[in-house]
GROMACS .gro file of C-alpha atoms in nm:
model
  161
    1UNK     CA    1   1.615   2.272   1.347
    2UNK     CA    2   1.384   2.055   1.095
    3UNK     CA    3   1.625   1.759   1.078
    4UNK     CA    4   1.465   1.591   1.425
    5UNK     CA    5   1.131   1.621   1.223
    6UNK     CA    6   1.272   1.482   0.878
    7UNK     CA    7   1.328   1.117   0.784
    8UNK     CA    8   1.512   1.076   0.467
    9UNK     CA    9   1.496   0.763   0.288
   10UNK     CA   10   1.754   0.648  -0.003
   11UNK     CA   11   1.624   0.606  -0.316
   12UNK     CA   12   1.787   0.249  -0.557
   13UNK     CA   13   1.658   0.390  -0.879
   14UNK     CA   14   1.756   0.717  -1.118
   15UNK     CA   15   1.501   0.682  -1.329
   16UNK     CA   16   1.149   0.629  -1.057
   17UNK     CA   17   1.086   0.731  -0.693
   18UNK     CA   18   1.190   0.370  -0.534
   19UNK     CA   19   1.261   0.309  -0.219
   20UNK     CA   20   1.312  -0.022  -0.060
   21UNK     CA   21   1.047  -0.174   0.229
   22UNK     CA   22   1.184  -0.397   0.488
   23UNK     CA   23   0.824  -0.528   0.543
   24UNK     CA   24   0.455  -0.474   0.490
   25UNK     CA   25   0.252  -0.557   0.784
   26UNK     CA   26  -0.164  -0.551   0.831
   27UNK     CA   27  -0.256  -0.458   1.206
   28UNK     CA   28   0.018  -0.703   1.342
   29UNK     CA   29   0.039  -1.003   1.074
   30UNK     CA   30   0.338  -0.969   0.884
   31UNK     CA   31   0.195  -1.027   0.532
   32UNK     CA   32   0.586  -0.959   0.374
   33UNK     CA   33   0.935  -0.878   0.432
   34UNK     CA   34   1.256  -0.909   0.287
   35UNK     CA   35   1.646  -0.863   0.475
   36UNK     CA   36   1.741  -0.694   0.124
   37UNK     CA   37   1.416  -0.468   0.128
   38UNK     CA   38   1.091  -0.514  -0.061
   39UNK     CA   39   1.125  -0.296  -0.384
   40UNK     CA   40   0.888  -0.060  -0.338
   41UNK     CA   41   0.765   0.242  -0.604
   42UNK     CA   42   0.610   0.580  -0.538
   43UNK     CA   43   0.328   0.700  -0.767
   44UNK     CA   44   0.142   0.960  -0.677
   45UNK     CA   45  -0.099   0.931  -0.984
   46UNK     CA   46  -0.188   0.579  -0.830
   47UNK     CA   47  -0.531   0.568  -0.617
   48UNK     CA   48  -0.437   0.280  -0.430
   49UNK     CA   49  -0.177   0.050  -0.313
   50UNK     CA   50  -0.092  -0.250  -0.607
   51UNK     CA   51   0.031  -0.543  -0.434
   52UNK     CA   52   0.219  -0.854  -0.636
   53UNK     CA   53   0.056  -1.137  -0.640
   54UNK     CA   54   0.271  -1.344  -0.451
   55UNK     CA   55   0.184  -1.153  -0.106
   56UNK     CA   56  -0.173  -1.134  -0.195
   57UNK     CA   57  -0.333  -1.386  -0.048
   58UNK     CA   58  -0.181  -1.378   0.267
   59UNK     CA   59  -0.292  -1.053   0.311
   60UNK     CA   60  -0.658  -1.112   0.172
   61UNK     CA   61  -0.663  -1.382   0.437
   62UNK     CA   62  -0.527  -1.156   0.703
   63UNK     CA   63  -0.767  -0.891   0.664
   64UNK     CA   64  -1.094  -1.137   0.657
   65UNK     CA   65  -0.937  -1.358   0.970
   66UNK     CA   66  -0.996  -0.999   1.140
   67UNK     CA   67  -1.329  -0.990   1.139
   68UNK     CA   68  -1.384  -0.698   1.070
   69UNK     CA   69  -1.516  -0.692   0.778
   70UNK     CA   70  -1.540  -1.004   0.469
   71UNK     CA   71  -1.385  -0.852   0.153
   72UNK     CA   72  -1.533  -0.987  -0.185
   73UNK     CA   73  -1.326  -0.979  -0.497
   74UNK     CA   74  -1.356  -0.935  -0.874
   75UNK     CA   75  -1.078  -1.029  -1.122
   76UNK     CA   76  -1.043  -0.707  -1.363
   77UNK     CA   77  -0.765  -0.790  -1.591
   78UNK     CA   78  -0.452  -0.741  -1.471
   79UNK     CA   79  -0.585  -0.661  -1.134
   80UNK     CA   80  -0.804  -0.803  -0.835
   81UNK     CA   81  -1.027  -0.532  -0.702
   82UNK     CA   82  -1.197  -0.620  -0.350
   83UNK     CA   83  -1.491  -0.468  -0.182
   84UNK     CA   84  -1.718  -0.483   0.123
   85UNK     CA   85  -2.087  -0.432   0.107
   86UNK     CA   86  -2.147  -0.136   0.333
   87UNK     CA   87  -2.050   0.161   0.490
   88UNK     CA   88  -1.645   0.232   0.559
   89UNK     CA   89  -1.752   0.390   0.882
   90UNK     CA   90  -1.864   0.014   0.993
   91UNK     CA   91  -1.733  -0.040   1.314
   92UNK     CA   92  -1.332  -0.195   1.283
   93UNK     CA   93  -1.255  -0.118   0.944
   94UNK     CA   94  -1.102   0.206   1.037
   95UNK     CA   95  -0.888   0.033   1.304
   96UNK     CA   96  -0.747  -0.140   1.023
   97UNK     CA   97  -0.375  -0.012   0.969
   98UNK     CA   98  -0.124  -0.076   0.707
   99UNK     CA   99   0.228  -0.051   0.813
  100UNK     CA  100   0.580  -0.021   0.605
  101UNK     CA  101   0.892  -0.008   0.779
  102UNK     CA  102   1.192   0.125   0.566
  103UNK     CA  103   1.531   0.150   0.811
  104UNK     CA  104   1.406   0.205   1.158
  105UNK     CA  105   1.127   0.429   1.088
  106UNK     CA  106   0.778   0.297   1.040
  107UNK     CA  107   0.482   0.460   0.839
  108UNK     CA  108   0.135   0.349   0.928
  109UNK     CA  109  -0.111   0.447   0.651
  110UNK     CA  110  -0.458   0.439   0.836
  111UNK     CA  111  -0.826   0.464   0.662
  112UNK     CA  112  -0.669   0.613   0.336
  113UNK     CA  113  -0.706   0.319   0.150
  114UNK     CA  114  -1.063   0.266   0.169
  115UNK     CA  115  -1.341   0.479  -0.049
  116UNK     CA  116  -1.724   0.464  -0.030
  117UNK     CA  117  -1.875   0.422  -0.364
  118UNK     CA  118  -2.261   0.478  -0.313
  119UNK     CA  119  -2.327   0.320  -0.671
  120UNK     CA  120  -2.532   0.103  -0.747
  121UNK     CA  121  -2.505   0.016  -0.358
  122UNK     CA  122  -2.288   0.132  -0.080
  123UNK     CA  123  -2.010  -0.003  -0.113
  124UNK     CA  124  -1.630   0.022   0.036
  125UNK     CA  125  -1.344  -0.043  -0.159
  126UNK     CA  126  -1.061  -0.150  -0.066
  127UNK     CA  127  -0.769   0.024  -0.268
  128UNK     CA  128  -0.524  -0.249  -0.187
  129UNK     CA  129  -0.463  -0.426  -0.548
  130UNK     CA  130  -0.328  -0.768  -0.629
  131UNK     CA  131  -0.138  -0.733  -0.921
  132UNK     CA  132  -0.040  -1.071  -1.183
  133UNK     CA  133   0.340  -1.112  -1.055
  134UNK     CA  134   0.477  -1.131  -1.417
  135UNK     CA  135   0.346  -0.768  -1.454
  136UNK     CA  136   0.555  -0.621  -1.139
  137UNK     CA  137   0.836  -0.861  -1.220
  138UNK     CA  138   0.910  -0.664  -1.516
  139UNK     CA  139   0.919  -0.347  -1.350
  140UNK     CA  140   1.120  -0.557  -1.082
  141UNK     CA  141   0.852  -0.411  -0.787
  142UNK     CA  142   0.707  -0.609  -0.512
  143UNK     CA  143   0.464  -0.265  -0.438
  144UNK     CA  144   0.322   0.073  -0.571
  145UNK     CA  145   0.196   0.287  -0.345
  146UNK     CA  146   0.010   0.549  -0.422
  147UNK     CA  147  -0.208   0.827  -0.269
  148UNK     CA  148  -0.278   0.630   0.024
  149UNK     CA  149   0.043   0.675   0.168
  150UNK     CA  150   0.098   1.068   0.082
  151UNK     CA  151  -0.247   1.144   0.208
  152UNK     CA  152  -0.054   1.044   0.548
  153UNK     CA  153   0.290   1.166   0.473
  154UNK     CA  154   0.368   1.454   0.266
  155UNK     CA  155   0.684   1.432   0.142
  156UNK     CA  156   1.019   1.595  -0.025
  157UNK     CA  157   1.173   1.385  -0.307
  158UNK     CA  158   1.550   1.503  -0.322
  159UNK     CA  159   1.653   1.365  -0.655
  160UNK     CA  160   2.040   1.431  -0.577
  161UNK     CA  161   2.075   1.179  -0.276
   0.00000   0.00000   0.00000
């Protein structure tokens, strides 16, 4: 009776939850995709989506070609962390989706990945990370998503298939 409601999606790796992404899309640019699938880990103790490098600036330059909103960003180590002076509720940003697409099903994760810091100014974040390619090559990952994506879809991880 719950199987019309229930998309299951095959797992490549024992040892993490990793599924593989056909493509990674921002409103309707296509910022990645891959015919084999874009290796793709589950976290749920990660705040944000972490993005390699190598898609990073296409999306960066997706999101600001939008106008809705011009992203700033600060190199923190391993990891570029981008921000918008203002409120999140500022007209657009919200219309802003992020879509995966893993078989034929597609999973749209909508205003999840932005939080409001009010300190020292209000501020939006944008929890989309660029992450130094050598870094996720060594996990062999293209993405790790995080709580952005199970704030929209809660999930059952079935180890056995």
């Amino acid at each position: 009776e719950f199987n019309d409601y229930i998309n299951w999606i095959p797992t490549y790796c024992s040892q993490h939850w990793e599924v593989l992404v056909h493509s990674l899309m921002f409103t309707d640019t296509m910022i990645a995709q891959s015919d084999s699938g874009l290796r793709t880990r589950i976290q749920i103790e990660e705040p944000g989506i972490l993005i390699a490098e190598r898609h990073w600036d296409r999306l960066l330059e997706t999101i600001n070609r939008s106008g809705n909103a011009n992203f700033e960003c600060d190199e923190k180590g391993d990891f570029n962390i981008c921000y918008y002076n203002g409120n999140c509720q500022s007209p657009g940003l919200g219309a802003m989706d992020i879509t995966l697409m893993s078989g034929e099903h597609l999973y749209i994760i909508k205003e999840h990945y932005l939080q409001q810091v009010n300190h020292p100014t209000l501020r939006c974040n944008l929890m989309l990370r660029s992450v130094d390619d050598d870094y996720m090559d060594d996990m062999d990952l293209d993405l790790i998503i995080g709580q952005p994506l199970l704030l929209n879809y809660y999930s059952i991880f079935d180890v056995y298939n």
